[in-house]
Coordinates of N, CA, C and O in Angstrom, one line a residue:
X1 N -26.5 0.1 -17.0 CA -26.6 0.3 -15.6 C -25.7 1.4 -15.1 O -24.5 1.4 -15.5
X2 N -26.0 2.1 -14.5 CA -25.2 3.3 -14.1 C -25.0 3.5 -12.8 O -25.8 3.8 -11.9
X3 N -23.3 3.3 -12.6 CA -22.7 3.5 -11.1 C -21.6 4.4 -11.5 O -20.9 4.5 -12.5
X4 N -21.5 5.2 -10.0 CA -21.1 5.9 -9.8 C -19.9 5.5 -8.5 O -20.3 5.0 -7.4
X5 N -18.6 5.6 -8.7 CA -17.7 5.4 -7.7 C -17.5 6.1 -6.8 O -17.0 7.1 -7.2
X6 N -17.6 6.2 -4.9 CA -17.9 6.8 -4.3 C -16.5 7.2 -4.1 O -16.4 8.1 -3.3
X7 N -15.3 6.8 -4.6 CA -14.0 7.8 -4.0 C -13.4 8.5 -5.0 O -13.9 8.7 -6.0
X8 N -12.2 9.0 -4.7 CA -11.3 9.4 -5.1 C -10.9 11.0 -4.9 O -10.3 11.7 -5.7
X9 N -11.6 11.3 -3.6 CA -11.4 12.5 -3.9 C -10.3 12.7 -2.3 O -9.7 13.7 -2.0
X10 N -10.5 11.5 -1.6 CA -9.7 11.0 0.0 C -10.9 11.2 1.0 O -10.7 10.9 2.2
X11 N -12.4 11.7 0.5 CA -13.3 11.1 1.7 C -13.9 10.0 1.2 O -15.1 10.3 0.9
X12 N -13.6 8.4 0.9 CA -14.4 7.5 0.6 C -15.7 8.0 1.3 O -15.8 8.9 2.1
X13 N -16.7 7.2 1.0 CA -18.4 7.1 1.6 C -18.7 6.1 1.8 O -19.5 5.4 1.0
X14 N -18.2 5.5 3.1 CA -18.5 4.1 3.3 C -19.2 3.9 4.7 O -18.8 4.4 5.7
X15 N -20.2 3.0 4.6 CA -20.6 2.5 6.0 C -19.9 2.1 7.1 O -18.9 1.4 7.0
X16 N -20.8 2.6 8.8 CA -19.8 2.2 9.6 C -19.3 0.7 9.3 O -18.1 0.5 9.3
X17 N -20.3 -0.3 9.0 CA -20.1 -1.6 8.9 C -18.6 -2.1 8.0 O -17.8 -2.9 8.2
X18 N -18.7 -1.3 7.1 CA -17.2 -1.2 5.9 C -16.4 -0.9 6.5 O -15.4 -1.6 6.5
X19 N -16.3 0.3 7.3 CA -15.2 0.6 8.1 C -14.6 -0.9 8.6 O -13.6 -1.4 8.2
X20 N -15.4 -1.3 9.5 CA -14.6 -2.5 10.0 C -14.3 -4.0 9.5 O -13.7 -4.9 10.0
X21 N -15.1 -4.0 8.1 CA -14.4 -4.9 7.2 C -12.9 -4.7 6.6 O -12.7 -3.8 5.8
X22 N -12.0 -5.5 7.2 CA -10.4 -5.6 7.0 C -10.2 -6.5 5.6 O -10.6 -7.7 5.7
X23 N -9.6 -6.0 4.4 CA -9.0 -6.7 4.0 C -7.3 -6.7 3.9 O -6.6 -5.7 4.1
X24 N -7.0 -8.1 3.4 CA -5.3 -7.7 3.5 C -5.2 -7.7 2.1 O -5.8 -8.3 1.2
X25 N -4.3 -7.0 2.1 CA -4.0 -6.9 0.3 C -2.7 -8.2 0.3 O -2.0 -8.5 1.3
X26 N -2.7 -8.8 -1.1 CA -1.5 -9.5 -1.2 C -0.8 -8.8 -1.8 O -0.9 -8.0 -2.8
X27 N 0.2 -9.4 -0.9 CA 2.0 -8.4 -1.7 C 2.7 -9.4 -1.7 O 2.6 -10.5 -1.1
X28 N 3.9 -8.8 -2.6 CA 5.1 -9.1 -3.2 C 6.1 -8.1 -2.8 O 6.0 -6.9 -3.1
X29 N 7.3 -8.7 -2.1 CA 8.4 -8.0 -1.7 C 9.7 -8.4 -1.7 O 10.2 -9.2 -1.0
X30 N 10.4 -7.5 -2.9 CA 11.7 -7.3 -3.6 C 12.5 -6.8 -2.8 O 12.0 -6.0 -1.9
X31 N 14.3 -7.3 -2.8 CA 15.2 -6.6 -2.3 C 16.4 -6.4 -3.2 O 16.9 -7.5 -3.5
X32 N 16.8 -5.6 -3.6 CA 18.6 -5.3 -4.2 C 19.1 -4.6 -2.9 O 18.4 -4.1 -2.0
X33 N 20.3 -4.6 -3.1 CA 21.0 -4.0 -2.3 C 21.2 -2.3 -1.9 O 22.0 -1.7 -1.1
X34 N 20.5 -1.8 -2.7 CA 20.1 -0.4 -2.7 C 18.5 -0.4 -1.7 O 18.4 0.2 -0.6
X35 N 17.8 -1.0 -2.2 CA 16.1 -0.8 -1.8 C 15.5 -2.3 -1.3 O 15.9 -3.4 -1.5
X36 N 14.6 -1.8 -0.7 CA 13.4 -2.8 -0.6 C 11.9 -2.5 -1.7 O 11.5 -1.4 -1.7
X37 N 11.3 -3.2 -2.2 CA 10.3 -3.0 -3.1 C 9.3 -3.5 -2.6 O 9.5 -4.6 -2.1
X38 N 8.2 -3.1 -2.6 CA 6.9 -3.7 -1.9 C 5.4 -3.2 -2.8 O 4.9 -2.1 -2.9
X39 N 4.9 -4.5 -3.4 CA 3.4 -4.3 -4.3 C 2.6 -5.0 -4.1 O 2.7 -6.2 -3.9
X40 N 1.6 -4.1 -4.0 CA 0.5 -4.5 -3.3 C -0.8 -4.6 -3.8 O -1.0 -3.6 -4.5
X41 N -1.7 -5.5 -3.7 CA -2.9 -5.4 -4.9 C -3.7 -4.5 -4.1 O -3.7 -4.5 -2.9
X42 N -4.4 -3.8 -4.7 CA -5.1 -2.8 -4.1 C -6.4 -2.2 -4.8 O -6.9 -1.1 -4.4
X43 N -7.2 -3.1 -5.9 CA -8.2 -2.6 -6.7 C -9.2 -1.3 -6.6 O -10.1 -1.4 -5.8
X44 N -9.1 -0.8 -6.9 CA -10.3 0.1 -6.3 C -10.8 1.0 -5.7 O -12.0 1.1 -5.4
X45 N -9.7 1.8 -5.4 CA -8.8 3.0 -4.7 C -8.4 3.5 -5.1 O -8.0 3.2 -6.2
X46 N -8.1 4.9 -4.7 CA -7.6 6.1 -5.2 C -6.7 6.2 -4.8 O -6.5 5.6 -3.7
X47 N -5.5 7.3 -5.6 CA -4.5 7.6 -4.1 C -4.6 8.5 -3.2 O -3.9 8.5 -2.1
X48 N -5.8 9.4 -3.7 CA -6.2 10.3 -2.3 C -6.5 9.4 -1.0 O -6.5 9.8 0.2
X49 N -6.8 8.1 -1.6 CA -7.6 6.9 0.0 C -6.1 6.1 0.6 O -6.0 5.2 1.5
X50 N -5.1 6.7 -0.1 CA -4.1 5.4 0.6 C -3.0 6.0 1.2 O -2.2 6.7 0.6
X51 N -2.8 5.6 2.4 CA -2.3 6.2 3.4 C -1.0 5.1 3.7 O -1.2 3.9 4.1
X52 N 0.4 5.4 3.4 CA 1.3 4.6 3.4 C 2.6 5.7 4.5 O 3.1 6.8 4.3
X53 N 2.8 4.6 5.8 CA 3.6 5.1 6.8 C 4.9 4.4 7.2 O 4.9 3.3 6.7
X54 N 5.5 4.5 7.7 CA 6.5 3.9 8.0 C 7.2 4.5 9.4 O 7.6 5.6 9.3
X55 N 7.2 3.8 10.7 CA 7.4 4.6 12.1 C 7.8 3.7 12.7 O 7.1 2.7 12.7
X56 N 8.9 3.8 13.3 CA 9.1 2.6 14.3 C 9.5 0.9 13.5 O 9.0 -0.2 13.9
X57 N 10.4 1.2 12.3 CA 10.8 0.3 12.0 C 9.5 -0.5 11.1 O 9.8 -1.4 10.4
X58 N 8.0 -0.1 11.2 CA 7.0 -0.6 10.9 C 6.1 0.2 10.0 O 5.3 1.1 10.3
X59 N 6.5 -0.7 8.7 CA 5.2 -0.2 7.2 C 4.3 -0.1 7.8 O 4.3 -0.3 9.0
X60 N 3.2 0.2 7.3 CA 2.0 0.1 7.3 C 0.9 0.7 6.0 O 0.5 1.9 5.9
X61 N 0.6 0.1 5.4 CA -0.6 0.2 4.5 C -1.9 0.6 4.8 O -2.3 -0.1 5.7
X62 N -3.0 1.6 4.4 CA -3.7 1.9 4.7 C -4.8 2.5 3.9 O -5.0 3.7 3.9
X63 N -5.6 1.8 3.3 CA -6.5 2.6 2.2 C -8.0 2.1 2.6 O -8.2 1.2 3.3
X64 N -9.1 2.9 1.8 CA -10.2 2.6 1.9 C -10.5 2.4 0.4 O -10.2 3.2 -0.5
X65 N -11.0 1.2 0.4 CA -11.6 0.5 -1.0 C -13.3 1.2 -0.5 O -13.8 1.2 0.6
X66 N -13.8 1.8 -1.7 CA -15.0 2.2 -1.9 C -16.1 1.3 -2.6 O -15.9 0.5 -3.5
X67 N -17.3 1.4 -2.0 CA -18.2 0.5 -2.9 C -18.8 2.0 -4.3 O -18.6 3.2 -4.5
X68 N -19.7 0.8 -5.0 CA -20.4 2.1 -6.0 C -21.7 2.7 -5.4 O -22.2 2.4 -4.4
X69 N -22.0 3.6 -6.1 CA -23.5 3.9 -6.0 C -24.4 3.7 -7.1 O -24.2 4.4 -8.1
X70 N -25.0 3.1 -7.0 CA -26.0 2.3 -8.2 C -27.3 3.7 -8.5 O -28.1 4.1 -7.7
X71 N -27.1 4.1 -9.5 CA -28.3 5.2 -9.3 C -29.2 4.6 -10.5 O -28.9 4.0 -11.5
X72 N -30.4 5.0 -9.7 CA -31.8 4.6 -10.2 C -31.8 3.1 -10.4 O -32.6 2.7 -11.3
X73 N -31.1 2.3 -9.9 CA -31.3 0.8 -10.2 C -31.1 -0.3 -8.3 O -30.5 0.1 -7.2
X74 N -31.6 -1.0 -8.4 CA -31.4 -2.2 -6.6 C -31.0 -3.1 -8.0 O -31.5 -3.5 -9.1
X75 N -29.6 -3.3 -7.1 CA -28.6 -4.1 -7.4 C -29.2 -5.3 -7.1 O -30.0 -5.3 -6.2
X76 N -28.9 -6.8 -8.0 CA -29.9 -8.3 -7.7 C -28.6 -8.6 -6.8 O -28.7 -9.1 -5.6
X77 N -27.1 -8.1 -7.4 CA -26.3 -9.5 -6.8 C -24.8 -8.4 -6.5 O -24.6 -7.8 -7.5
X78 N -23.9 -8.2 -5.5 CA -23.3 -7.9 -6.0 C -21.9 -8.4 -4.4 O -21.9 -8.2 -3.2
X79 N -20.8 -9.0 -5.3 CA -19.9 -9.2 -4.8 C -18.7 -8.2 -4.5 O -17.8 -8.8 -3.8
X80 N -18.6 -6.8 -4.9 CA -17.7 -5.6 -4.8 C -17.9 -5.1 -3.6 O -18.4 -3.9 -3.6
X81 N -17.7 -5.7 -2.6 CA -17.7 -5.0 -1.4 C -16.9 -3.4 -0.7 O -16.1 -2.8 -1.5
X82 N -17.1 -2.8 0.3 CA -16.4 -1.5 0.8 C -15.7 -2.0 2.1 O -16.4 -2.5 3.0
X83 N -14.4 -1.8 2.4 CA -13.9 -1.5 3.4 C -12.3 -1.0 3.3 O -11.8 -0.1 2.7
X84 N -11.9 -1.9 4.1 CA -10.2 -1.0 4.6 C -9.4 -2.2 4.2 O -9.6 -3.4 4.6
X85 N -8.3 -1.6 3.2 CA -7.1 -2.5 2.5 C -6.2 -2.4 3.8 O -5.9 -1.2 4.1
X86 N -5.6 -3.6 4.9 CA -4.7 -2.9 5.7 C -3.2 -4.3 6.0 O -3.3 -5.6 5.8
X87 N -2.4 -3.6 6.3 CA -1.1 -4.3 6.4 C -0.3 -3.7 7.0 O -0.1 -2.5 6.8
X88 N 0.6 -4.7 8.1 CA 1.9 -3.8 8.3 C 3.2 -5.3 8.4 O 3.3 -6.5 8.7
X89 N 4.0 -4.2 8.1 CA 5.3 -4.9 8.2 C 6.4 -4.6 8.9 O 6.7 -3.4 8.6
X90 N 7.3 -5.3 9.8 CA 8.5 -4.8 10.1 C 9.9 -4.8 9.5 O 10.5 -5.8 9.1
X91 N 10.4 -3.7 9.5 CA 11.3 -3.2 8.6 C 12.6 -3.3 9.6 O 12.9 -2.7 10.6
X92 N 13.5 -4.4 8.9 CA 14.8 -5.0 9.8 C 16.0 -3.9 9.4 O 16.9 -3.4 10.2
X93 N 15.9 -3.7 7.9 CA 16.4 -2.9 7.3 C 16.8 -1.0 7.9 O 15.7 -0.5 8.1
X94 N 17.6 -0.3 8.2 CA 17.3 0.7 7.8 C 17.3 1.8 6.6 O 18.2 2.1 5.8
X95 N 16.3 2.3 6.8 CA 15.9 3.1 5.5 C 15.6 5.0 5.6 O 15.3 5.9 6.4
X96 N 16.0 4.9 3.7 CA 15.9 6.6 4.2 C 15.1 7.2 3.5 O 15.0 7.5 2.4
X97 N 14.1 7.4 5.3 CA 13.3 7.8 4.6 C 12.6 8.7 4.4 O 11.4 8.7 4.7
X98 N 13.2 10.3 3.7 CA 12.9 11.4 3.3 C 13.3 11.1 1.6 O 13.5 12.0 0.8
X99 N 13.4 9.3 1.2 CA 13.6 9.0 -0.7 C 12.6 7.5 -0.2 O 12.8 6.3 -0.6
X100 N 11.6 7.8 0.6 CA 10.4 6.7 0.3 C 9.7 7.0 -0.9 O 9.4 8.2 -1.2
X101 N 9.4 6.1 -1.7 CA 8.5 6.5 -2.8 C 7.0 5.5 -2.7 O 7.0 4.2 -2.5
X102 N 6.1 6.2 -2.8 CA 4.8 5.3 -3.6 C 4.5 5.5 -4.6 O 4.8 6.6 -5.1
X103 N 3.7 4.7 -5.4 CA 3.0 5.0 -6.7 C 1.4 3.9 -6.1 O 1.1 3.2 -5.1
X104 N 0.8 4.4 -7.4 CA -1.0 3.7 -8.0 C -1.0 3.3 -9.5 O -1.1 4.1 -10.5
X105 N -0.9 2.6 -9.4 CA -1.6 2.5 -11.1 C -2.0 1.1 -11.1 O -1.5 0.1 -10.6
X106 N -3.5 1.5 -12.0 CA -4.0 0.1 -12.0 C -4.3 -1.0 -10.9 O -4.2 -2.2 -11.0
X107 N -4.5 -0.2 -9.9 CA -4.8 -1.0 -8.5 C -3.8 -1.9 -8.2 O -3.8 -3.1 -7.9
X108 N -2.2 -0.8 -8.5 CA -1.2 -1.7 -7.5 C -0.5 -0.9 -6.9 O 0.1 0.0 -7.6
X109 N -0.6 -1.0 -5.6 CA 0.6 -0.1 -5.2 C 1.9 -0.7 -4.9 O 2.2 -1.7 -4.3
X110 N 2.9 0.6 -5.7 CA 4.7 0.1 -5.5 C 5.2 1.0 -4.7 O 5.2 2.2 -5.0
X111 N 5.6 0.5 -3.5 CA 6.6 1.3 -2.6 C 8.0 1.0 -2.7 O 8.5 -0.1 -2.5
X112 N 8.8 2.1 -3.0 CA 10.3 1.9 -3.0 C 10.8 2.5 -1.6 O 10.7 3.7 -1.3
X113 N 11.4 1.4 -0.8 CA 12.4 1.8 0.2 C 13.8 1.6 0.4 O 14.5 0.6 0.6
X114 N 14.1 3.0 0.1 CA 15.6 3.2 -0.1 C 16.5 2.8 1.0 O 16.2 3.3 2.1
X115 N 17.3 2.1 1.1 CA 18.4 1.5 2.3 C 19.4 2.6 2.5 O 20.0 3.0 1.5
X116 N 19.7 3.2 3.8 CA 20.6 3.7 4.0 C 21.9 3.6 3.8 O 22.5 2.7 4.1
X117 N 22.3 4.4 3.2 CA 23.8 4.4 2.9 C 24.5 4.0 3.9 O 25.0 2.9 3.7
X118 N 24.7 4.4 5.2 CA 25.4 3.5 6.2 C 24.8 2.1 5.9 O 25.7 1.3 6.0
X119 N 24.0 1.6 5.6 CA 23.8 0.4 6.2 C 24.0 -0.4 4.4 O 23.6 -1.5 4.4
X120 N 24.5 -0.1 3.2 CA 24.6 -0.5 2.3 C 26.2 -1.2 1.8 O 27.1 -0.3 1.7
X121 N 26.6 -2.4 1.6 CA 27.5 -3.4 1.6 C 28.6 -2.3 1.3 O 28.2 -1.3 0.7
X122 N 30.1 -2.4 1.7 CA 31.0 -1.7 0.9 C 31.9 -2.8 0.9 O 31.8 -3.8 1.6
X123 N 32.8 -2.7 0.2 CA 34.0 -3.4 -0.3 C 34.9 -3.0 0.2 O 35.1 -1.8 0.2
X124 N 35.9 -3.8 1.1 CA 37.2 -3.3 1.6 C 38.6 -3.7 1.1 O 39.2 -4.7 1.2
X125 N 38.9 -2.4 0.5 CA 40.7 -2.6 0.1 C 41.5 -3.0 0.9 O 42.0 -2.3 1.8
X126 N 41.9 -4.5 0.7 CA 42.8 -5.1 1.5 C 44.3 -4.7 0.2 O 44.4 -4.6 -1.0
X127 N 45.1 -4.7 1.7 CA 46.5 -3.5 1.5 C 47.6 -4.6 1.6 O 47.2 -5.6 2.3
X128 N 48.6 -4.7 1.1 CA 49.9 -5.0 1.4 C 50.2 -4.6 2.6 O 50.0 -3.4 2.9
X129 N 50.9 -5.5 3.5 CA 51.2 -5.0 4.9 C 52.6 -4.6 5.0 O 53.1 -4.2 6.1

């Protein structure tokens, strides 16, 4: 059976109807005292489709999951739906962020958010008086 994946190039081809199907991705969110870490399941996407922001204290996740295109065959059954991966979160933390990092692989995205050096624990030398 021969499908063809409609993204990857950052214009998914999806119906208006997909447009407004929301899914949330589940994540997982790490802290050290350097960063915040944030992974996100994300199947099925490119990274041309995923749009990751941060403004006002508030993540935000943003991709379009693509469906296929079935050529020369009508699909009997099919559960792989098209729409929009979306999430946001507030960020209590401050962060610096011109060392935000994302990655893709294998339909996860990892965001590294680096903690501002002002705002990172220091140790104080207590002195003989």
């Amino acid at each position: 059976m021969a499908q063809n994946q409609k993204c990857g190039s950052g214009k998914c081809s999806t119906t208006p109807e997909a447009e407004e199907r929301i899914i949330n991705p589940s994540v997982d969110i790490t802290e050290t005292d350097e960063a915040l870490f944030l992974r996100a399941d994300m199947p099925g996407v490119s990274e041309d489709d995923v749009d990751v922001t941060l403004e006002d204290h508030v993540l935000t996740l943003d991709a379009k999951r693509c469906g296929f295109d079935f050529e020369g065959v009508e699909p009997a059954y099919v559960e792989y739906h098209t729409g929009r991966y979306q999430r946001s979160f507030k960020v209590a933390e401050e962060i610096e962020q011109d060392a935000i990092e994302a990655t893709l692989k294998d339909g996860v995205l990892q965001v590294t958010l680096p903690k501002a050096k002002s705002r990172l624990a220091q140790r104080i030398k207590v002195l003989p008086a």
